[in-house]
PDB file of C-alpha atoms in Angstrom:
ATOM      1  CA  UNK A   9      27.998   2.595   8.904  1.00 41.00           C
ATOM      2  CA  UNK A  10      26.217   5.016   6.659  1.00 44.00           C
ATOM      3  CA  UNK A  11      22.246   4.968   6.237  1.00 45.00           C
ATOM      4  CA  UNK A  12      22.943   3.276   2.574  1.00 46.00           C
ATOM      5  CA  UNK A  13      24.686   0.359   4.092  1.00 42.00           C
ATOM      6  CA  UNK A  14      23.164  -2.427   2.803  1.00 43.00           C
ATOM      7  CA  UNK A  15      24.942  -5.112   5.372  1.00 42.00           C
ATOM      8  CA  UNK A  16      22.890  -4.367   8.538  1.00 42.00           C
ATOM      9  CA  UNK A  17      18.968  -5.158   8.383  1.00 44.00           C
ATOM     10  CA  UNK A  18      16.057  -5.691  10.469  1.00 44.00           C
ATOM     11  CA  UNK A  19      16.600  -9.481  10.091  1.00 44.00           C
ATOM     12  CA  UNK A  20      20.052  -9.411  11.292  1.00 40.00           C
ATOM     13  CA  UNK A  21      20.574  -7.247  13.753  1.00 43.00           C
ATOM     14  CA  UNK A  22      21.053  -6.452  17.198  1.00 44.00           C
ATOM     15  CA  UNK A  23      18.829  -7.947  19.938  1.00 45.00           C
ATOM     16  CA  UNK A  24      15.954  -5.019  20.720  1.00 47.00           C
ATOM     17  CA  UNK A  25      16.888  -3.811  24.308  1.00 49.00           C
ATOM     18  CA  UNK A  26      13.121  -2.129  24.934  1.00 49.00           C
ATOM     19  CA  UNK A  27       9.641  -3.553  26.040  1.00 55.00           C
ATOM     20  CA  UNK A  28       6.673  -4.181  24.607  1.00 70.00           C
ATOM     21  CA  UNK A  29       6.710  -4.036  21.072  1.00 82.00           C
ATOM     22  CA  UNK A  30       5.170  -1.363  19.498  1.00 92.00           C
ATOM     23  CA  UNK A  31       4.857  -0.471  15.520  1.00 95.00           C
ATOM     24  CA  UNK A  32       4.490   3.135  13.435  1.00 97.00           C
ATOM     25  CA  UNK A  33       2.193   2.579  10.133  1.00 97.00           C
ATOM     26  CA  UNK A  34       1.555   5.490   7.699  1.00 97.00           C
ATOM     27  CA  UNK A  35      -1.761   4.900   6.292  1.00 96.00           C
ATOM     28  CA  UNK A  36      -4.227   7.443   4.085  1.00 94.00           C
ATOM     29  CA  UNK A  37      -6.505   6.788   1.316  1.00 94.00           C
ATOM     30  CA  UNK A  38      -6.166   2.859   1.097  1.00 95.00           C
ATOM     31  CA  UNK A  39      -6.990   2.530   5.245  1.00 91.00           C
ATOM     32  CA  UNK A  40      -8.202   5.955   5.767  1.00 87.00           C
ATOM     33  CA  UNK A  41      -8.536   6.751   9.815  1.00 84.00           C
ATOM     34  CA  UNK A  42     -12.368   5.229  10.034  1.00 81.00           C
ATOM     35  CA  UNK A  43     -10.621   1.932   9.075  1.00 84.00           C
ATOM     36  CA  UNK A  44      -7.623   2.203  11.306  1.00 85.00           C
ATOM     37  CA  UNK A  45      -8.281   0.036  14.951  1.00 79.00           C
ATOM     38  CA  UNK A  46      -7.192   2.907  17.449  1.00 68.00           C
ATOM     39  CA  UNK A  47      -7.968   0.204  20.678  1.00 61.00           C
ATOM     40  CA  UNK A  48      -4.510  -1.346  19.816  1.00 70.00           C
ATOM     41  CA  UNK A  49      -1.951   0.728  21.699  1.00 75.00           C
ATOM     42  CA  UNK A  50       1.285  -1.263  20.638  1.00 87.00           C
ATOM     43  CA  UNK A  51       0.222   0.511  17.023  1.00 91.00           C
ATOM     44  CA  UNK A  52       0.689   4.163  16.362  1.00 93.00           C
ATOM     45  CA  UNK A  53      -1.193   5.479  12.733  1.00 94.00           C
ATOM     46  CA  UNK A  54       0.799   8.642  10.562  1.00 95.00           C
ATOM     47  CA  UNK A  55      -0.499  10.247   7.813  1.00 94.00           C
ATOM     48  CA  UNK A  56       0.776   9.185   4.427  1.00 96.00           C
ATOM     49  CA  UNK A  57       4.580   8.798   4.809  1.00 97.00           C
ATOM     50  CA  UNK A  58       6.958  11.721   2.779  1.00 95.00           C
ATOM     51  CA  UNK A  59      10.347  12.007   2.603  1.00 96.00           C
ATOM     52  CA  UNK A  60      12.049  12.213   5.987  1.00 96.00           C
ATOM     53  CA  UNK A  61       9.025  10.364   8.023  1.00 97.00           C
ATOM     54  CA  UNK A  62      10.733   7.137   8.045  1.00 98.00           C
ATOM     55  CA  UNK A  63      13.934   8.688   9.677  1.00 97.00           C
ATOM     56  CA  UNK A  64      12.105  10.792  12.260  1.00 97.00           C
ATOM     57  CA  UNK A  65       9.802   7.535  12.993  1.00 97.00           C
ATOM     58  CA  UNK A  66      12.848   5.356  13.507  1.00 97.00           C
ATOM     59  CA  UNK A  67      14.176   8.005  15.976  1.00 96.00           C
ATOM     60  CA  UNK A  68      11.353   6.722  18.300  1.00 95.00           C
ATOM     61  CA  UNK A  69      12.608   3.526  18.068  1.00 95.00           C
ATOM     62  CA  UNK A  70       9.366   1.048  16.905  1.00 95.00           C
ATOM     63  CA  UNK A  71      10.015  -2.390  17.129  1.00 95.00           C
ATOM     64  CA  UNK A  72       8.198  -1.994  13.671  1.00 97.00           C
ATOM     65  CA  UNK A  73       7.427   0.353  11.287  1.00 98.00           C
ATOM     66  CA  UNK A  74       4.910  -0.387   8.352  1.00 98.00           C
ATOM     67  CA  UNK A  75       4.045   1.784   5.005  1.00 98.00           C
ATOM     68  CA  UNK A  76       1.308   1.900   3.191  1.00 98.00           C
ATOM     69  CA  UNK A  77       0.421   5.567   1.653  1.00 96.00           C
ATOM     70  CA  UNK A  78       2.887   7.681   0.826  1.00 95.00           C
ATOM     71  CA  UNK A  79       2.593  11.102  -0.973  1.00 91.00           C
ATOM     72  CA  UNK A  80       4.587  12.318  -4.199  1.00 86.00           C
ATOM     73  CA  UNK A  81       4.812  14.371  -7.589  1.00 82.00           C
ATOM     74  CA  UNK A  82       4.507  17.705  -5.029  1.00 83.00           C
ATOM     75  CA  UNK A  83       5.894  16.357  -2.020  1.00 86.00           C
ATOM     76  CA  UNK A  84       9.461  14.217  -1.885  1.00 91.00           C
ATOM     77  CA  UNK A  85       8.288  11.223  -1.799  1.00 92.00           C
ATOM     78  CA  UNK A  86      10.022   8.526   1.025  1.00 95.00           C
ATOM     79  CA  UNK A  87      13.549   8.035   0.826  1.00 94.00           C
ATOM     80  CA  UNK A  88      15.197   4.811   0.042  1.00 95.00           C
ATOM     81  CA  UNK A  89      18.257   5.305   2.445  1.00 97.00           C
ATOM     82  CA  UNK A  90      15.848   6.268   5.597  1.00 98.00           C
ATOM     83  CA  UNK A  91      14.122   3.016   4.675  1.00 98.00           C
ATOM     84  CA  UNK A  92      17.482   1.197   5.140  1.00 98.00           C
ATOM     85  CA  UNK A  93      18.958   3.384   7.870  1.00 98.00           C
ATOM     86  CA  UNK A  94      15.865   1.898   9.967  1.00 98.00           C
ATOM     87  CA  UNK A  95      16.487  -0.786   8.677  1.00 97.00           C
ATOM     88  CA  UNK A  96      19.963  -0.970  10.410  1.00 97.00           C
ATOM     89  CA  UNK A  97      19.237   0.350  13.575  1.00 96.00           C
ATOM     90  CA  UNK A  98      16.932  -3.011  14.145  1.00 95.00           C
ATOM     91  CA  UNK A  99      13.836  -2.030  13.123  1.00 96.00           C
ATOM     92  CA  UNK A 100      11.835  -4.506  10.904  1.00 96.00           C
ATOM     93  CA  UNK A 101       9.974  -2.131   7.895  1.00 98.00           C
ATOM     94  CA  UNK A 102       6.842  -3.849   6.432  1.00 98.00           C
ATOM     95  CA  UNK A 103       5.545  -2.273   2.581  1.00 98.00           C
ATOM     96  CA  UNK A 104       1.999  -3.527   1.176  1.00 98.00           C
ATOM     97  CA  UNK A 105      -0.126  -1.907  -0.979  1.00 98.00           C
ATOM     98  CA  UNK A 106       1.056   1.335  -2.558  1.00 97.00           C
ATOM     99  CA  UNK A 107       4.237   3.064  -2.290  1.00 97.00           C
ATOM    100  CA  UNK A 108       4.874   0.624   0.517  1.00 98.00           C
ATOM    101  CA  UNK A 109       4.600  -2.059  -2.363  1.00 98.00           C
ATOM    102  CA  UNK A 110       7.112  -0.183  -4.305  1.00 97.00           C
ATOM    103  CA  UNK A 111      10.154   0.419  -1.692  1.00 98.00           C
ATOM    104  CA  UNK A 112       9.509  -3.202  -0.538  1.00 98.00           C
ATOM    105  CA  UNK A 113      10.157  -4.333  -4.490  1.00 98.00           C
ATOM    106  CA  UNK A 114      13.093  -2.269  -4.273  1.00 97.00           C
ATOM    107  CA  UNK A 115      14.308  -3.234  -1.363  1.00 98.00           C
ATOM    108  CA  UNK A 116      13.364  -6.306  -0.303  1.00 97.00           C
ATOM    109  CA  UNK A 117      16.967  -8.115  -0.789  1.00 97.00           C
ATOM    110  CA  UNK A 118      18.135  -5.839   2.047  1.00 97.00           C
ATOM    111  CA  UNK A 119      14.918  -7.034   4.632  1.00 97.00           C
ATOM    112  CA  UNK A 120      12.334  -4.562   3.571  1.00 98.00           C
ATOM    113  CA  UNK A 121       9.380  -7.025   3.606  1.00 98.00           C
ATOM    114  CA  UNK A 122       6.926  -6.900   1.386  1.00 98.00           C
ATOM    115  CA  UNK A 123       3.158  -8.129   1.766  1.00 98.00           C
ATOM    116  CA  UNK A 124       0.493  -8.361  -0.911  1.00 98.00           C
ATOM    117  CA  UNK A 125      -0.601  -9.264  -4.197  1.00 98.00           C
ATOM    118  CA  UNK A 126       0.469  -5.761  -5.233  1.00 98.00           C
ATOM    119  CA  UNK A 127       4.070  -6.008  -3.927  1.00 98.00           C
ATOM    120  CA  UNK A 128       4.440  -9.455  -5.365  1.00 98.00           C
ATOM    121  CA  UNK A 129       3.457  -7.931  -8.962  1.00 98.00           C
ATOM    122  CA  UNK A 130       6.508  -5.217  -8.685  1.00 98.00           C
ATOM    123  CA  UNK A 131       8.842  -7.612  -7.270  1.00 98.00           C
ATOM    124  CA  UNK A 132       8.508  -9.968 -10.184  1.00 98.00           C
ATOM    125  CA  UNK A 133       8.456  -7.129 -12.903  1.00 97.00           C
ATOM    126  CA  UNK A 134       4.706  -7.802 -13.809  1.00 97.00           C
ATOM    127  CA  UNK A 135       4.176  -4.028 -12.881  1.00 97.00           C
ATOM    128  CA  UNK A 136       6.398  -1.428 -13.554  1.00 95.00           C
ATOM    129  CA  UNK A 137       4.697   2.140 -13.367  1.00 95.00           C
ATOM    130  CA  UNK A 138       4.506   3.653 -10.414  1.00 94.00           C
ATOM    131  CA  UNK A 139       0.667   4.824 -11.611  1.00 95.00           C
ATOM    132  CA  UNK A 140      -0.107   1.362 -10.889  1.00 97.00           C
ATOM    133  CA  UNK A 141      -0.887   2.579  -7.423  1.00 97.00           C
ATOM    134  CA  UNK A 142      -1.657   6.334  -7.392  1.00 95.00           C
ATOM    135  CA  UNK A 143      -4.304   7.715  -6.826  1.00 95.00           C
ATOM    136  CA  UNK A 144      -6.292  11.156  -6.066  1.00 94.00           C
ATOM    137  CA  UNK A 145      -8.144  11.828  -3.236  1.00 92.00           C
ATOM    138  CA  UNK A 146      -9.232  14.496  -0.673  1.00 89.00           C
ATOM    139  CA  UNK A 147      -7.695  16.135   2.552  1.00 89.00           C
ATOM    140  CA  UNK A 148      -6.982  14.344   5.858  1.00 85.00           C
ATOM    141  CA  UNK A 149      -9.753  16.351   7.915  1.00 86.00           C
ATOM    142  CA  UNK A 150     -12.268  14.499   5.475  1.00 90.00           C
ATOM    143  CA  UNK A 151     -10.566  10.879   6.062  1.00 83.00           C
ATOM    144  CA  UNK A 152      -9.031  10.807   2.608  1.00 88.00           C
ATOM    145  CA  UNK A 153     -11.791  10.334   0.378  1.00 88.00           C
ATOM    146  CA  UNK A 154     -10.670   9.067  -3.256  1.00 90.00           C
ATOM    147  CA  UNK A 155     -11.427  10.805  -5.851  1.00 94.00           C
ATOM    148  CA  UNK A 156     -10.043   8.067  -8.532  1.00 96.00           C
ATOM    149  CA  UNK A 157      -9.551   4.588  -8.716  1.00 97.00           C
ATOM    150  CA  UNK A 158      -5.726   3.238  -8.256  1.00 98.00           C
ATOM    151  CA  UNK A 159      -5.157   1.308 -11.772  1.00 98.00           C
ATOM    152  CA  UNK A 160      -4.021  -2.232  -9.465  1.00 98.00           C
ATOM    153  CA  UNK A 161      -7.837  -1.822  -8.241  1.00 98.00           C
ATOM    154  CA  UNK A 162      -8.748  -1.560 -11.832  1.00 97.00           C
ATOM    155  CA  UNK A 163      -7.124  -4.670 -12.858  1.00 98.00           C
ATOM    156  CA  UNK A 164      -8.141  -6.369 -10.159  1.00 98.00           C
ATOM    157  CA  UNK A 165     -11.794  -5.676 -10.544  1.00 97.00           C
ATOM    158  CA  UNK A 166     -11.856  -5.927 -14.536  1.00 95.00           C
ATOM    159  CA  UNK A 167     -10.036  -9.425 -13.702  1.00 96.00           C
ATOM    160  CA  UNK A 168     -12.906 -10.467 -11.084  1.00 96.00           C
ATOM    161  CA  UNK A 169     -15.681  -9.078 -13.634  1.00 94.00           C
ATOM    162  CA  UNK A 170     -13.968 -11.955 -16.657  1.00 93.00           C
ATOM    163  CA  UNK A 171     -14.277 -14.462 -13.781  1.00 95.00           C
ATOM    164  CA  UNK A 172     -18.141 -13.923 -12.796  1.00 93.00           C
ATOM    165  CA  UNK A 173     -18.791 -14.085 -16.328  1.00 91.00           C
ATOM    166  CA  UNK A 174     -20.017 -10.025 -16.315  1.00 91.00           C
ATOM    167  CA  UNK A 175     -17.107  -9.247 -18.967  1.00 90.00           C
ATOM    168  CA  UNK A 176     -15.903 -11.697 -21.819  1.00 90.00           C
ATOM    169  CA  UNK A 177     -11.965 -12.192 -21.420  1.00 93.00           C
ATOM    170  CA  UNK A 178     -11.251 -10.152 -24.515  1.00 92.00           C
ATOM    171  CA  UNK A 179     -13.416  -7.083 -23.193  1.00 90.00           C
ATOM    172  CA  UNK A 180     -11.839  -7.193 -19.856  1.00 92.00           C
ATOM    173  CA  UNK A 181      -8.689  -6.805 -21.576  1.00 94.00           C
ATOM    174  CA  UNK A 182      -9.360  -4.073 -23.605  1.00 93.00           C
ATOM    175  CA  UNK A 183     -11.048  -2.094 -20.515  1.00 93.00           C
ATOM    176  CA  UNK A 184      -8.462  -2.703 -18.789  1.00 96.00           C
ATOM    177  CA  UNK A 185      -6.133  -0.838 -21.593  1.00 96.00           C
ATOM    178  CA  UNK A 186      -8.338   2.096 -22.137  1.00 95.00           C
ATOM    179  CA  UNK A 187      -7.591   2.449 -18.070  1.00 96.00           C
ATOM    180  CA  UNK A 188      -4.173   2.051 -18.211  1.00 98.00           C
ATOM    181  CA  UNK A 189      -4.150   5.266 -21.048  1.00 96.00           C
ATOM    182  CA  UNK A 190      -5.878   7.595 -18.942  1.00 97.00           C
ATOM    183  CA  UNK A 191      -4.044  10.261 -16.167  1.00 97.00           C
ATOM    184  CA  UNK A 192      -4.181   8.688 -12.858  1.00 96.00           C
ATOM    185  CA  UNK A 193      -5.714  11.826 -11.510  1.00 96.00           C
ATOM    186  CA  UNK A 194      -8.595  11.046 -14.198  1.00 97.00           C
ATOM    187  CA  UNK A 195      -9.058   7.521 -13.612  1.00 97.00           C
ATOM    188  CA  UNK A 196     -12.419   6.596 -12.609  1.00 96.00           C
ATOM    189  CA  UNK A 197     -14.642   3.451 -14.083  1.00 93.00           C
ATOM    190  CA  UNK A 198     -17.200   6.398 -15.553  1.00 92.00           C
ATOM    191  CA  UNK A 199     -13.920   8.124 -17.216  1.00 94.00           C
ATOM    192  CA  UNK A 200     -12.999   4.123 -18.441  1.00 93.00           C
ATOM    193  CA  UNK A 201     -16.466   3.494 -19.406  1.00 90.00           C
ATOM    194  CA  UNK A 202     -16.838   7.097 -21.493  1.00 90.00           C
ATOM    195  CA  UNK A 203     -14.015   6.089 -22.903  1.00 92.00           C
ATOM    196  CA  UNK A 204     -14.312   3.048 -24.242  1.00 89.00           C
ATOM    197  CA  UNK A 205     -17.735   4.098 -25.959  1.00 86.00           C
ATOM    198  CA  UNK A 206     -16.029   6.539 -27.482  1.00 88.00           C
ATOM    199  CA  UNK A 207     -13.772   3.592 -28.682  1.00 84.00           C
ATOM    200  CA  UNK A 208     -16.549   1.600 -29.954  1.00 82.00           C
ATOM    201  CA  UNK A 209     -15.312  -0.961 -27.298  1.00 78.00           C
ATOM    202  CA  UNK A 210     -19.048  -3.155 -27.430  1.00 70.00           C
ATOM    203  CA  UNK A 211     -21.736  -1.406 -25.630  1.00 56.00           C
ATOM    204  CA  UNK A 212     -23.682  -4.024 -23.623  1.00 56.00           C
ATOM    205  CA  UNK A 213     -20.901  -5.383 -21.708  1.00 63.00           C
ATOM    206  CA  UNK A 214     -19.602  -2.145 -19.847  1.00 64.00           C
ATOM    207  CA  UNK A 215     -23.708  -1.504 -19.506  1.00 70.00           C
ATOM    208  CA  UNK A 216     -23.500  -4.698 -17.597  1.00 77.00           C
ATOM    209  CA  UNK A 217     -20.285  -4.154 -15.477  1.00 81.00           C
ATOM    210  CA  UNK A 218     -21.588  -0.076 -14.968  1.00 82.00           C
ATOM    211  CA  UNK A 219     -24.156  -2.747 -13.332  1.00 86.00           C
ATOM    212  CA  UNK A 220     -22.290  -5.081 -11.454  1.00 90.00           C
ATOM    213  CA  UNK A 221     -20.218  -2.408  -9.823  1.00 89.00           C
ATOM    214  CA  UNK A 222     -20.014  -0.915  -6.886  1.00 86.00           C
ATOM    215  CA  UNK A 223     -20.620  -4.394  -5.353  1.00 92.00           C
ATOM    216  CA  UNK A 224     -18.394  -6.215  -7.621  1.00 94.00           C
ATOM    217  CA  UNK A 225     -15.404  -3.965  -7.006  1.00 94.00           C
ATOM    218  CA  UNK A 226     -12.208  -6.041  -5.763  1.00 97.00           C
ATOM    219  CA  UNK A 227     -10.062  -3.122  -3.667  1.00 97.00           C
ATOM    220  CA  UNK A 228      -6.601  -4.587  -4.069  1.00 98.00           C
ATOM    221  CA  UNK A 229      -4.936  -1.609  -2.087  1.00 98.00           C
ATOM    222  CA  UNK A 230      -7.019  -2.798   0.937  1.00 97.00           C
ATOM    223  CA  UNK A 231      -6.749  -5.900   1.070  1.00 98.00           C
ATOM    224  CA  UNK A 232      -2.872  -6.208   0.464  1.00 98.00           C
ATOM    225  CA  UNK A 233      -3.124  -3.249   3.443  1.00 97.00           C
ATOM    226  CA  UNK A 234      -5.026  -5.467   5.854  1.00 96.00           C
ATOM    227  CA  UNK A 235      -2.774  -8.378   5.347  1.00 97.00           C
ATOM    228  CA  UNK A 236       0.186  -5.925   6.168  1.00 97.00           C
ATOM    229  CA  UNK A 237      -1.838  -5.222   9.507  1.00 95.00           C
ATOM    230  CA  UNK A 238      -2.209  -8.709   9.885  1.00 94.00           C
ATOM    231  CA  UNK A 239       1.146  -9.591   9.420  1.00 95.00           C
ATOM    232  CA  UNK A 240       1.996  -6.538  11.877  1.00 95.00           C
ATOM    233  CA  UNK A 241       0.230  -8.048  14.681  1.00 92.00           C
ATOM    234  CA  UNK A 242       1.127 -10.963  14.318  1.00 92.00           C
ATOM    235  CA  UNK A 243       4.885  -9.977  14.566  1.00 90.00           C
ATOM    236  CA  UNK A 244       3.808  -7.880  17.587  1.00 89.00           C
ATOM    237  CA  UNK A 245       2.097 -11.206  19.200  1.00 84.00           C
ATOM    238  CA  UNK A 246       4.973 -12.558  21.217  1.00 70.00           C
ATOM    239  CA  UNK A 247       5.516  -9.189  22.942  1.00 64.00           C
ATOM    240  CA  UNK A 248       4.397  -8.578  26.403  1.00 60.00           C
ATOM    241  CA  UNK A 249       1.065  -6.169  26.437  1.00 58.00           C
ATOM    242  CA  UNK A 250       1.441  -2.504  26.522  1.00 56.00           C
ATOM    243  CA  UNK A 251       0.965  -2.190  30.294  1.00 51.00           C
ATOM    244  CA  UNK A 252       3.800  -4.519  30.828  1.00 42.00           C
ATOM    245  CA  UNK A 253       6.279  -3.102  32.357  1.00 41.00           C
ATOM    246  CA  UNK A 254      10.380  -4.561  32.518  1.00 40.00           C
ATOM    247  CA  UNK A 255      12.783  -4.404  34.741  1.00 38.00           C
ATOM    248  CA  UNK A 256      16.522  -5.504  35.061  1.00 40.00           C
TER     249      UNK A 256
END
């Protein structure tokens, strides 16, 4: 079958005919590489996955293969059919967080899984935009640093800032909007904050959340991209350990 075929998938497929299980996860910005457990040696970390990655991964044959980051607007971004074509070959594909939230929304009803509060949003049409979950950020010699604030982040925090009582409900709401209208590449909580003075949004209550944060910042992208890890290892648990060896 072709690498569109939407009637083979990772949860209905042939038994795996290799030992242990091992997984491929492309991770950048949202679990740059000082976050990424390199002790676990049934995991292998990529860069931010681009089109073609997925295909050239499944090549390897992983028993799993999870995305996170992803780049796009200069760089083709991941293909849906590679995502499927590994998909067919066996190979269970995990998406949390950011573009790996997207595909899975996309293409979860042919066994893309995806984990997170983030996925769950684009699966049920909640978000739409896929500036939801951009972001911009530095090189991969400097671990990624971010350079914006991903708009799901934004929400999140804004959200968390109503609940402590640090933003009325109304205020988070209209914060929340003035982020939502800026470019993702200029979307920082100073840029949101400079913004909504200039919008005569009331004064004291950003003065109090410019306050609250860092400390009060909720990082959406991360968690949803732990619980993908998570849910990686756990899928990984039943296999023998990497020195295992098999023989028939």
């Amino acid at each position: 079958m072709g690498p569109g075929s939407p009637k083979l998938h990772a949860w209905s497929t042939r038994p795996r005919d290799r030992q242990p299980m091992t997984a491929i996860i492309f991770a950048g910005p949202t679990l740059p590489p000082a976050l990424q457990p390199v002790l676990e040696c049934a995991i292998e970390w990529r860069p931010p996955v681009r089109q073609g990655d997925v295909y050239r991964a499944a090549l390897t044959r992983p028993s799993v293969i999870g995305i996170i980051d992803g780049y796009f607007e200069f760089v083709p971004t991941v293909w849906h059919k590679e995502i499927l074509w590994a998909m067919a070959q066996g190979i269970h594909v995990f998406g949390a967080a950011s573009i790996g939230a997207l595909r899975a929304a996309e293409l979860d009803t042919f066994g893309m899984r995806g984990i997170g509060r983030i996925y769950e949003a684009f699966r049920d049409g909640i978000l739409e935009d896929d500036d939801e979950v951009a972001v911009l950020h530095g090189p991969e010699e400097l671990g990624y640093p971010p350079l914006t604030e991903a708009m799901v982040t934004i929400r999140a925090t804004f959200d968390e800032a109503a609940r402590a009582g640090v933003l009325a409900p109304e205020v988070a709401a209209q914060l929340t909007a003035v982020a939502k209208s800026l470019f993702y590449k200029e979307r920082t909580y100073d840029a949101v904050l400079q913004r909504a003075a200039a919008s005569r949004i009331p004064a004291a209550p950003p003065r109090d959340l410019a306050a609250w944060l860092p400390a009060g910042r909720i990082d959406q992208k991360r968690i949803d991209a732990e619980a993908l890890l998570t849910t990686i290892r756990a899928h990984l648990a039943a296999a023998p350990p990497c020195s295992a060896s098999a023989t028939g």
